Structures are given as structure tokens and as C-alpha cells.
Amino acid sequence: MKKNIGVVMGGYSSEYQISLKSGDVVCKHLDEEKYNIYKIHLLKDKWVYITENNEEIPVNKGDFSITVSGEKVTFDCIFNAIHGTPGEDGYLQGYLELLEIPHTSCPMYQAGLTFNKRDCLAALKPFGIKCATSYYINKGQEINESEIIEKVGLPCFVKANKAGSSFGISKVNTKEQLLPAIEVSFKEDDEIIIESFLDGTEVSVGVITYKGEITVLPITEIVSENDFFDYEAKYQGKSQEITPARISDDMTQKVTEVAKKVYEILKMKGFSRSEYIFVGGEPYLLEVNTIPGMTAESILPQQAAKAGISLNDLFDNAIEEAFKK
């Protein structure tokens, strides 16, 4: 009997349009002979199933079901393709776990922890994971520019703490740029993280559970045309993503070991893509993403392709692993 798979996409953050693209790609590459596939948009103003005719059918939030042609449809598994809130920060995971519906993402606690850059880095540092020097500010807190610069130096990065990695981020080269950058970040989140600039090769490392085994995918080197790997660089072709990365065997081994260690320490499930910068031959962790982009051009699918894993296999495996949880 075919399983009912709901592919959820959209979300409430600035990244919702990227999520809609990821979700569409997932729907296209799931096996229709194996699954009944339902495209579901979770947006601030509505949760709806989008039919093949682009009609909208409301989702019953009480049990996450839909009614199609008078028949109630429940889901055997949810494929989570939402970047940002509520799909990447633990809210959706907690809801689905209460309803006992399997899902392809990591559990609620891991989602909440990894989405909070400050808390994630704090949890990993005692295990010897190297990170940039950082300074934290909550909205409403007094801002001491001299103290910030004394701790993290210039240039530095100002980031929204809980808003993914594409929005609310600025590179600051002078003291005069600091307050405007902080204001940009506060538009995305009420907590921000300011980090020292790490000058080195940036790489992205995908780690997944594939056929029951924690698997580190081929590493991608990020070469941005912009000043850093921002939204334009990620999604508008302003970067080169080179897989496998042009780094030494020693560097490859080190970052592979660290990325696997991070996945294991955090007790991750499903997809993860962590970002590192090499300084003096050592990988420094920037952040961990648990719902990475899923289009054919996205980094993790590119890495999977290099490992001989097609999009069909990648997505089918995610569902098979979800049923094991």
C-alpha cells in the first residue's frame, strides 16, 4: 500500500520562497509509485494542501489532516522542507512528535538548539569544537561599541542569532558601520551574535544518516564574489561552489572528523549542513543548518550527487530513516 507523504514548505521567515522551491523539487523527485505525495504550504496566514490544479484545501491543525473529495487524509510521514521558523527551529518537530507523525528532520530539541547559533556553539565548545570569538546582544540591551570591538576586533560579522544564515547578516569593517549592522540584524531577530572575522578557506560539509549510517558527504568549497557568503552569493549565482573542495587531504580529514563529531554530539538525525572556515589549517565552526536547500543547485544535493546519491535516493532515504525513528 502506498504511503501518504506530506511535503511541507514555506514557513514564516524571509527564506520562505527558497523553501517553496526546495519543496517543489522534493515533490518532483519522490517516487509516485511508492508514495501519494501531497504538497503542503505552511504560511503565516494559512496552512493548505495545494492540489494539482492549484486549488487550496485547508489543513486541520488538530491532527494535521486534510479532507479531499469528502475523504479524510492523514499522513504516514512528513518531509520537512521549511527553512527557518517553524520548520527549522523545533516548533514543527514538537507538533508532529506530539501527534506521533514521523518526519524527516531532526528532533525538536536538536532543531531548537542548532537554530540558536549562540546556544549551539556554547554546547559544542566543551567538546573541543573550535569557533570564532563572539559577543552577544539582546534587544533593548545597552550597546557598548568599544567593548564589542575590543573583544571581537575588526572586521567582524553581525548576525541575527536565530534567523538562518541568509538574512540579517553584515560584515563590519569600521566602528561607524557597527550600529547600522546591529539594526539590520534586529529586524530579523531579538538576539544577535557578533563574531570575529576568520580569514581563510570556507567550506560546507553535509552530514546525513544514509542507510542507517552517519555519512559525511564530499566537501564543498565556497568562493563568494561578494564580501562573504550572503543571500546574493547563495541564491543569485554570486558564488562558486566547488565540490570536492580544493583543500589538502589533511584538511579534508580534519573537517570530516569534526563534522561527524558535531552530528554525533548533538544526536542529530536527518540532514545537516555545517559551515567551517580554516584558520592555520584548523576548521572553525560557523553554524549548523538542519533544513538545507534541496534544489538540484543547492549545496547538499550537489554533494550527494558527487557521492553517487541521486535526488530520488536522497529524498527516499530521508523518508525510510524517518520511519526508523
mmCIF file of C-alpha atoms in Angstrom:
data_model
loop_
_atom_site.group_PDB
_atom_site.id
_atom_site.type_symbol
_atom_site.label_atom_id
_atom_site.label_comp_id
_atom_site.label_asym_id
_atom_site.label_seq_id
_atom_site.Cartn_x
_atom_site.Cartn_y
_atom_site.Cartn_z
ATOM 1 C CA MET A 1 0.000 0.000 0.000
ATOM 2 C CA LYS A 2 1.268 3.479 -0.903
ATOM 3 C CA LYS A 3 2.305 5.738 1.976
ATOM 4 C CA ASN A 4 0.855 9.231 2.270
ATOM 5 C CA ILE A 5 3.719 11.742 2.345
ATOM 6 C CA GLY A 6 3.105 15.393 3.106
ATOM 7 C CA VAL A 7 5.883 17.663 1.807
ATOM 8 C CA VAL A 8 5.735 20.826 3.920
ATOM 9 C CA MET A 9 7.261 24.030 2.606
ATOM 10 C CA GLY A 10 7.077 27.789 3.025
ATOM 11 C CA GLY A 11 7.328 28.859 6.644
ATOM 12 C CA TYR A 12 7.174 32.243 8.354
ATOM 13 C CA SER A 13 10.669 33.604 7.732
ATOM 14 C CA SER A 14 12.323 35.661 4.985
ATOM 15 C CA GLU A 15 13.505 32.373 3.443
ATOM 16 C CA TYR A 16 10.001 31.090 2.637
ATOM 17 C CA GLN A 17 10.403 31.495 -1.147
ATOM 18 C CA ILE A 18 13.581 29.380 -1.124
ATOM 19 C CA SER A 19 11.675 26.777 0.897
ATOM 20 C CA LEU A 20 8.863 26.672 -1.687
ATOM 21 C CA LYS A 21 11.476 25.880 -4.364
ATOM 22 C CA SER A 22 13.056 23.165 -2.196
ATOM 23 C CA GLY A 23 9.652 21.615 -1.503
ATOM 24 C CA ASP A 24 8.707 21.598 -5.179
ATOM 25 C CA VAL A 25 11.939 19.748 -6.019
ATOM 26 C CA VAL A 26 11.257 17.170 -3.301
ATOM 27 C CA CYS A 27 7.729 16.573 -4.660
ATOM 28 C CA LYS A 28 9.107 16.148 -8.175
ATOM 29 C CA HIS A 29 11.723 13.549 -7.161
ATOM 30 C CA LEU A 30 9.759 11.339 -4.774
ATOM 31 C CA ASP A 31 8.645 8.016 -6.256
ATOM 32 C CA GLU A 32 4.965 8.291 -7.239
ATOM 33 C CA GLU A 33 4.693 4.508 -7.473
ATOM 34 C CA LYS A 34 5.717 4.238 -3.830
ATOM 35 C CA TYR A 35 4.112 7.341 -2.303
ATOM 36 C CA ASN A 36 0.995 9.505 -2.511
ATOM 37 C CA ILE A 37 2.623 12.933 -2.480
ATOM 38 C CA TYR A 38 0.871 15.989 -1.044
ATOM 39 C CA LYS A 39 2.295 19.489 -1.457
ATOM 40 C CA ILE A 40 1.551 21.476 1.709
ATOM 41 C CA HIS A 41 2.195 25.189 2.243
ATOM 42 C CA LEU A 42 2.614 26.286 5.858
ATOM 43 C CA LEU A 43 2.398 30.090 5.782
ATOM 44 C CA LYS A 44 1.664 32.688 8.464
ATOM 45 C CA ASP A 45 -1.875 33.248 7.264
ATOM 46 C CA LYS A 46 -2.780 29.706 6.161
ATOM 47 C CA TRP A 47 -1.869 26.023 6.218
ATOM 48 C CA VAL A 48 -3.089 24.499 2.966
ATOM 49 C CA TYR A 49 -2.722 21.485 0.698
ATOM 50 C CA ILE A 50 -2.073 22.617 -2.891
ATOM 51 C CA THR A 51 -3.808 20.316 -5.378
ATOM 52 C CA GLU A 52 -2.539 19.548 -8.885
ATOM 53 C CA ASN A 53 -4.998 22.217 -10.116
ATOM 54 C CA ASN A 54 -3.506 24.736 -7.654
ATOM 55 C CA GLU A 55 -6.634 24.681 -5.517
ATOM 56 C CA GLU A 56 -6.129 25.192 -1.792
ATOM 57 C CA ILE A 57 -7.549 22.769 0.777
ATOM 58 C CA PRO A 58 -7.145 23.769 4.465
ATOM 59 C CA VAL A 59 -5.067 21.619 6.808
ATOM 60 C CA ASN A 60 -6.796 20.611 10.051
ATOM 61 C CA LYS A 61 -4.271 21.721 12.694
ATOM 62 C CA GLY A 62 -5.917 19.475 15.279
ATOM 63 C CA ASP A 63 -4.484 16.299 13.741
ATOM 64 C CA PHE A 64 -2.631 17.582 10.651
ATOM 65 C CA SER A 65 -5.095 16.030 8.236
ATOM 66 C CA ILE A 66 -6.835 17.209 5.070
ATOM 67 C CA THR A 67 -10.196 16.344 3.530
ATOM 68 C CA VAL A 68 -10.096 15.604 -0.198
ATOM 69 C CA SER A 69 -13.335 14.808 -2.096
ATOM 70 C CA GLY A 70 -15.103 14.121 1.205
ATOM 71 C CA GLU A 71 -12.400 11.688 2.406
ATOM 72 C CA LYS A 72 -10.093 12.390 5.320
ATOM 73 C CA VAL A 73 -6.382 12.005 4.516
ATOM 74 C CA THR A 74 -3.778 11.532 7.268
ATOM 75 C CA PHE A 75 -0.035 11.330 6.728
ATOM 76 C CA ASP A 76 2.349 8.443 7.282
ATOM 77 C CA CYS A 77 5.340 10.791 7.170
ATOM 78 C CA ILE A 78 6.086 14.496 6.731
ATOM 79 C CA PHE A 79 9.007 15.586 4.567
ATOM 80 C CA ASN A 80 10.116 18.866 6.152
ATOM 81 C CA ALA A 81 11.468 21.375 3.613
ATOM 82 C CA ILE A 82 10.885 24.556 5.663
ATOM 83 C CA HIS A 83 13.928 26.817 6.116
ATOM 84 C CA GLY A 84 13.669 28.972 9.236
ATOM 85 C CA THR A 85 10.661 29.090 11.559
ATOM 86 C CA PRO A 86 8.562 26.998 12.220
ATOM 87 C CA GLY A 87 10.246 24.108 10.389
ATOM 88 C CA GLU A 88 13.888 24.511 11.358
ATOM 89 C CA ASP A 89 13.621 25.820 14.929
ATOM 90 C CA GLY A 90 11.775 22.948 16.607
ATOM 91 C CA TYR A 91 8.176 24.175 16.581
ATOM 92 C CA LEU A 92 7.001 21.908 13.765
ATOM 93 C CA GLN A 93 9.054 18.983 15.083
ATOM 94 C CA GLY A 94 7.439 19.261 18.518
ATOM 95 C CA TYR A 95 3.953 19.485 16.990
ATOM 96 C CA LEU A 96 4.497 16.435 14.760
ATOM 97 C CA GLU A 97 6.108 14.471 17.600
ATOM 98 C CA LEU A 98 3.074 15.147 19.832
ATOM 99 C CA LEU A 99 0.857 13.851 17.016
ATOM 100 C CA GLU A 100 3.216 10.855 16.576
ATOM 101 C CA ILE A 101 3.732 11.605 12.872
ATOM 102 C CA PRO A 102 7.217 10.614 11.603
ATOM 103 C CA HIS A 103 9.170 13.435 9.942
ATOM 104 C CA THR A 104 12.438 13.707 8.026
ATOM 105 C CA SER A 105 14.102 16.421 10.132
ATOM 106 C CA CYS A 106 15.993 16.166 13.411
ATOM 107 C CA PRO A 107 14.066 16.010 16.713
ATOM 108 C CA MET A 108 12.576 19.104 18.375
ATOM 109 C CA TYR A 109 15.394 19.793 20.852
ATOM 110 C CA GLN A 110 18.154 19.433 18.253
ATOM 111 C CA ALA A 111 16.268 21.747 15.877
ATOM 112 C CA GLY A 112 15.849 24.411 18.550
ATOM 113 C CA LEU A 113 19.456 24.138 19.686
ATOM 114 C CA THR A 114 21.074 24.273 16.235
ATOM 115 C CA PHE A 115 18.828 27.147 15.123
ATOM 116 C CA ASN A 116 20.143 29.211 18.031
ATOM 117 C CA LYS A 117 23.735 29.948 16.946
ATOM 118 C CA ARG A 118 24.780 31.143 20.422
ATOM 119 C CA ASP A 119 23.457 28.087 22.279
ATOM 120 C CA CYS A 120 24.698 25.624 19.662
ATOM 121 C CA LEU A 121 28.269 26.956 19.762
ATOM 122 C CA ALA A 122 28.176 27.057 23.577
ATOM 123 C CA ALA A 123 27.080 23.388 23.661
ATOM 124 C CA LEU A 124 29.871 22.318 21.281
ATOM 125 C CA LYS A 125 32.842 24.288 22.663
ATOM 126 C CA PRO A 126 33.390 21.978 25.689
ATOM 127 C CA PHE A 127 33.913 19.110 23.206
ATOM 128 C CA GLY A 128 36.849 20.931 21.615
ATOM 129 C CA ILE A 129 34.985 22.283 18.586
ATOM 130 C CA LYS A 130 36.770 25.489 17.542
ATOM 131 C CA CYS A 131 34.636 28.622 16.975
ATOM 132 C CA ALA A 132 35.179 32.341 16.363
ATOM 133 C CA THR A 133 35.379 34.762 19.314
ATOM 134 C CA SER A 134 31.844 36.070 19.855
ATOM 135 C CA TYR A 135 29.805 38.755 21.625
ATOM 136 C CA TYR A 136 26.042 38.598 22.237
ATOM 137 C CA ILE A 137 23.382 41.296 22.483
ATOM 138 C CA ASN A 138 19.687 41.027 23.330
ATOM 139 C CA LYS A 139 17.243 43.651 22.038
ATOM 140 C CA GLY A 140 16.937 46.547 24.478
ATOM 141 C CA GLN A 141 20.367 45.892 25.980
ATOM 142 C CA GLU A 142 22.839 48.784 26.120
ATOM 143 C CA ILE A 143 25.279 48.627 23.203
ATOM 144 C CA ASN A 144 28.912 49.336 24.045
ATOM 145 C CA GLU A 145 30.678 49.637 20.691
ATOM 146 C CA SER A 146 34.173 49.929 22.170
ATOM 147 C CA GLU A 147 33.662 46.821 24.307
ATOM 148 C CA ILE A 148 32.397 44.836 21.288
ATOM 149 C CA ILE A 149 35.340 45.841 19.099
ATOM 150 C CA GLU A 150 37.830 45.189 21.904
ATOM 151 C CA LYS A 151 36.510 41.621 22.211
ATOM 152 C CA VAL A 152 35.943 40.576 18.567
ATOM 153 C CA GLY A 153 38.128 43.066 16.661
ATOM 154 C CA LEU A 154 37.574 44.477 13.169
ATOM 155 C CA PRO A 155 36.443 43.386 10.687
ATOM 156 C CA CYS A 156 33.673 41.365 12.340
ATOM 157 C CA PHE A 157 30.332 39.797 11.425
ATOM 158 C CA VAL A 158 26.998 40.846 12.913
ATOM 159 C CA LYS A 159 24.343 38.142 12.621
ATOM 160 C CA ALA A 160 20.767 37.528 13.691
ATOM 161 C CA ASN A 161 21.095 34.724 16.250
ATOM 162 C CA LYS A 162 18.005 32.734 15.214
ATOM 163 C CA ALA A 163 17.364 33.535 11.551
ATOM 164 C CA GLY A 164 19.248 31.048 9.432
ATOM 165 C CA SER A 165 22.295 32.216 7.510
ATOM 166 C CA SER A 166 20.929 34.314 4.649
ATOM 167 C CA PHE A 167 19.244 37.332 6.235
ATOM 168 C CA GLY A 168 20.207 39.794 8.958
ATOM 169 C CA ILE A 169 23.952 39.367 8.455
ATOM 170 C CA SER A 170 26.536 42.116 7.775
ATOM 171 C CA LYS A 171 30.287 42.360 7.579
ATOM 172 C CA VAL A 172 31.543 45.347 9.599
ATOM 173 C CA ASN A 173 34.886 46.941 8.717
ATOM 174 C CA THR A 174 34.709 50.158 10.768
ATOM 175 C CA LYS A 175 33.266 51.268 14.098
ATOM 176 C CA GLU A 176 30.827 53.545 12.224
ATOM 177 C CA GLN A 177 29.287 50.520 10.471
ATOM 178 C CA LEU A 178 28.606 48.629 13.708
ATOM 179 C CA LEU A 179 25.334 50.216 14.912
ATOM 180 C CA PRO A 180 23.646 50.160 11.446
ATOM 181 C CA ALA A 181 24.607 46.472 11.118
ATOM 182 C CA ILE A 182 23.138 45.728 14.548
ATOM 183 C CA GLU A 183 19.880 47.426 13.492
ATOM 184 C CA VAL A 184 19.746 45.235 10.346
ATOM 185 C CA SER A 185 20.122 42.085 12.450
ATOM 186 C CA PHE A 186 17.461 43.193 14.934
ATOM 187 C CA LYS A 187 14.954 43.343 12.050
ATOM 188 C CA GLU A 188 15.268 39.545 11.815
ATOM 189 C CA ASP A 189 15.640 38.556 15.474
ATOM 190 C CA ASP A 190 15.673 39.970 19.019
ATOM 191 C CA GLU A 191 19.061 38.373 19.730
ATOM 192 C CA ILE A 192 22.248 38.939 17.772
ATOM 193 C CA ILE A 193 25.699 37.411 17.699
ATOM 194 C CA ILE A 194 28.821 39.374 16.724
ATOM 195 C CA GLU A 195 31.796 37.250 15.683
ATOM 196 C CA SER A 196 35.423 37.895 14.905
ATOM 197 C CA PHE A 197 36.373 37.705 11.233
ATOM 198 C CA LEU A 198 38.042 34.427 10.328
ATOM 199 C CA ASP A 199 40.296 34.822 7.310
ATOM 200 C CA GLY A 200 40.609 31.531 5.479
ATOM 201 C CA THR A 201 39.024 28.971 3.164
ATOM 202 C CA GLU A 202 35.305 28.462 3.773
ATOM 203 C CA VAL A 203 33.801 25.010 3.340
ATOM 204 C CA SER A 204 30.373 23.488 3.720
ATOM 205 C CA VAL A 205 30.003 19.913 4.961
ATOM 206 C CA GLY A 206 26.862 17.835 4.535
ATOM 207 C CA VAL A 207 26.242 15.038 7.023
ATOM 208 C CA ILE A 208 23.256 12.700 6.719
ATOM 209 C CA THR A 209 22.102 9.366 8.064
ATOM 210 C CA TYR A 210 22.181 7.239 4.912
ATOM 211 C CA LYS A 211 21.000 3.647 5.037
ATOM 212 C CA GLY A 212 21.438 3.640 8.803
ATOM 213 C CA GLU A 213 24.986 5.029 8.798
ATOM 214 C CA ILE A 214 26.176 8.552 9.631
ATOM 215 C CA THR A 215 27.664 9.653 6.313
ATOM 216 C CA VAL A 216 29.832 12.709 5.630
ATOM 217 C CA LEU A 217 29.329 13.844 2.042
ATOM 218 C CA PRO A 218 32.058 15.279 -0.232
ATOM 219 C CA ILE A 219 33.095 18.742 0.995
ATOM 220 C CA THR A 220 32.208 21.962 -0.847
ATOM 221 C CA GLU A 221 34.482 24.992 -1.016
ATOM 222 C CA ILE A 222 32.682 28.336 -1.022
ATOM 223 C CA VAL A 223 34.216 31.141 -3.108
ATOM 224 C CA SER A 224 31.952 34.204 -2.902
ATOM 225 C CA GLU A 225 32.088 37.077 -5.378
ATOM 226 C CA ASN A 226 30.634 39.232 -2.616
ATOM 227 C CA ASP A 227 32.387 40.152 0.612
ATOM 228 C CA PHE A 228 31.006 36.983 2.234
ATOM 229 C CA PHE A 229 28.573 34.123 1.525
ATOM 230 C CA ASP A 230 25.374 36.201 1.756
ATOM 231 C CA TYR A 231 21.907 35.823 0.184
ATOM 232 C CA GLU A 232 23.064 37.013 -3.263
ATOM 233 C CA ALA A 233 26.066 34.693 -3.171
ATOM 234 C CA LYS A 234 23.896 31.747 -2.130
ATOM 235 C CA TYR A 235 20.834 32.146 -4.285
ATOM 236 C CA GLN A 236 21.644 34.578 -7.092
ATOM 237 C CA GLY A 237 24.776 32.999 -8.525
ATOM 238 C CA LYS A 238 27.278 35.342 -6.853
ATOM 239 C CA SER A 239 29.479 32.497 -5.668
ATOM 240 C CA GLN A 240 31.385 29.445 -6.814
ATOM 241 C CA GLU A 241 30.644 26.225 -5.006
ATOM 242 C CA ILE A 242 33.424 23.772 -5.735
ATOM 243 C CA THR A 243 32.894 20.108 -4.855
ATOM 244 C CA PRO A 244 35.147 18.464 -3.851
ATOM 245 C CA ALA A 245 36.853 21.380 -2.109
ATOM 246 C CA ARG A 246 40.387 22.344 -3.163
ATOM 247 C CA ILE A 247 41.913 21.591 0.222
ATOM 248 C CA SER A 248 44.638 19.217 1.359
ATOM 249 C CA ASP A 249 43.957 15.618 2.378
ATOM 250 C CA ASP A 250 44.853 16.580 5.953
ATOM 251 C CA MET A 251 42.323 19.438 5.977
ATOM 252 C CA THR A 252 39.690 17.168 4.408
ATOM 253 C CA GLN A 253 40.235 14.532 7.079
ATOM 254 C CA LYS A 254 40.100 17.108 9.911
ATOM 255 C CA VAL A 255 36.865 18.771 8.817
ATOM 256 C CA THR A 256 35.247 15.405 8.017
ATOM 257 C CA GLU A 257 36.027 14.201 11.549
ATOM 258 C CA VAL A 258 34.797 17.438 13.141
ATOM 259 C CA ALA A 259 31.548 17.500 11.120
ATOM 260 C CA LYS A 260 30.794 13.878 12.049
ATOM 261 C CA LYS A 261 31.652 14.604 15.694
ATOM 262 C CA VAL A 262 29.263 17.592 15.721
ATOM 263 C CA TYR A 263 26.463 15.421 14.267
ATOM 264 C CA GLU A 264 27.107 12.749 16.924
ATOM 265 C CA ILE A 265 27.495 15.148 19.887
ATOM 266 C CA LEU A 266 24.203 16.847 19.045
ATOM 267 C CA LYS A 267 22.487 13.455 18.484
ATOM 268 C CA MET A 268 21.323 14.645 15.088
ATOM 269 C CA LYS A 269 19.005 12.851 12.703
ATOM 270 C CA GLY A 270 18.162 13.591 9.087
ATOM 271 C CA PHE A 271 20.043 16.256 7.154
ATOM 272 C CA SER A 272 22.676 18.666 8.395
ATOM 273 C CA ARG A 273 24.998 21.067 6.651
ATOM 274 C CA SER A 274 27.649 22.757 8.752
ATOM 275 C CA GLU A 275 29.876 25.651 7.687
ATOM 276 C CA TYR A 276 33.577 25.975 8.590
ATOM 277 C CA ILE A 277 36.469 28.333 7.929
ATOM 278 C CA PHE A 278 40.025 27.016 8.002
ATOM 279 C CA VAL A 279 42.443 29.128 10.023
ATOM 280 C CA GLY A 280 46.004 27.823 10.282
ATOM 281 C CA GLY A 281 44.860 24.506 8.839
ATOM 282 C CA GLU A 282 42.199 24.036 11.560
ATOM 283 C CA PRO A 283 38.415 24.085 10.891
ATOM 284 C CA TYR A 284 36.396 26.652 12.879
ATOM 285 C CA LEU A 285 32.652 26.022 13.033
ATOM 286 C CA LEU A 286 30.354 28.879 11.981
ATOM 287 C CA GLU A 287 26.930 27.240 12.267
ATOM 288 C CA VAL A 288 24.826 24.125 11.699
ATOM 289 C CA ASN A 289 21.828 24.082 9.318
ATOM 290 C CA THR A 290 19.289 21.276 9.706
ATOM 291 C CA ILE A 291 16.997 22.058 6.751
ATOM 292 C CA PRO A 292 19.479 22.873 3.979
ATOM 293 C CA GLY A 293 18.357 23.842 0.470
ATOM 294 C CA MET A 294 17.036 20.897 -1.536
ATOM 295 C CA THR A 295 17.090 22.138 -5.133
ATOM 296 C CA ALA A 296 19.445 20.418 -7.586
ATOM 297 C CA GLU A 297 21.699 23.516 -7.396
ATOM 298 C CA SER A 298 21.761 23.533 -3.577
ATOM 299 C CA ILE A 299 24.965 22.556 -1.829
ATOM 300 C CA LEU A 300 23.906 19.351 -0.060
ATOM 301 C CA PRO A 301 22.255 17.791 -3.149
ATOM 302 C CA GLN A 302 25.407 18.692 -5.139
ATOM 303 C CA GLN A 303 27.487 16.880 -2.514
ATOM 304 C CA ALA A 304 25.159 13.878 -2.563
ATOM 305 C CA ALA A 305 25.454 13.718 -6.367
ATOM 306 C CA LYS A 306 29.269 13.597 -6.046
ATOM 307 C CA ALA A 307 28.816 10.701 -3.616
ATOM 308 C CA GLY A 308 26.669 8.894 -6.198
ATOM 309 C CA ILE A 309 23.375 9.600 -4.402
ATOM 310 C CA SER A 310 20.641 10.939 -6.702
ATOM 311 C CA LEU A 311 17.917 13.314 -5.504
ATOM 312 C CA ASN A 312 15.441 10.413 -5.701
ATOM 313 C CA ASP A 313 17.681 8.286 -3.450
ATOM 314 C CA LEU A 314 18.437 11.191 -1.091
ATOM 315 C CA PHE A 315 14.776 12.009 -0.503
ATOM 316 C CA ASP A 316 13.584 8.392 -0.401
ATOM 317 C CA ASN A 317 16.289 7.586 2.156
ATOM 318 C CA ALA A 318 15.157 10.511 4.353
ATOM 319 C CA ILE A 319 11.653 9.041 4.495
ATOM 320 C CA GLU A 320 12.915 5.499 5.162
ATOM 321 C CA GLU A 321 15.089 6.835 8.016
ATOM 322 C CA ALA A 322 12.136 8.799 9.416
ATOM 323 C CA PHE A 323 10.157 5.564 9.808
ATOM 324 C CA LYS A 324 13.019 4.114 11.905
ATOM 325 C CA LYS A 325 12.999 6.904 14.490
#
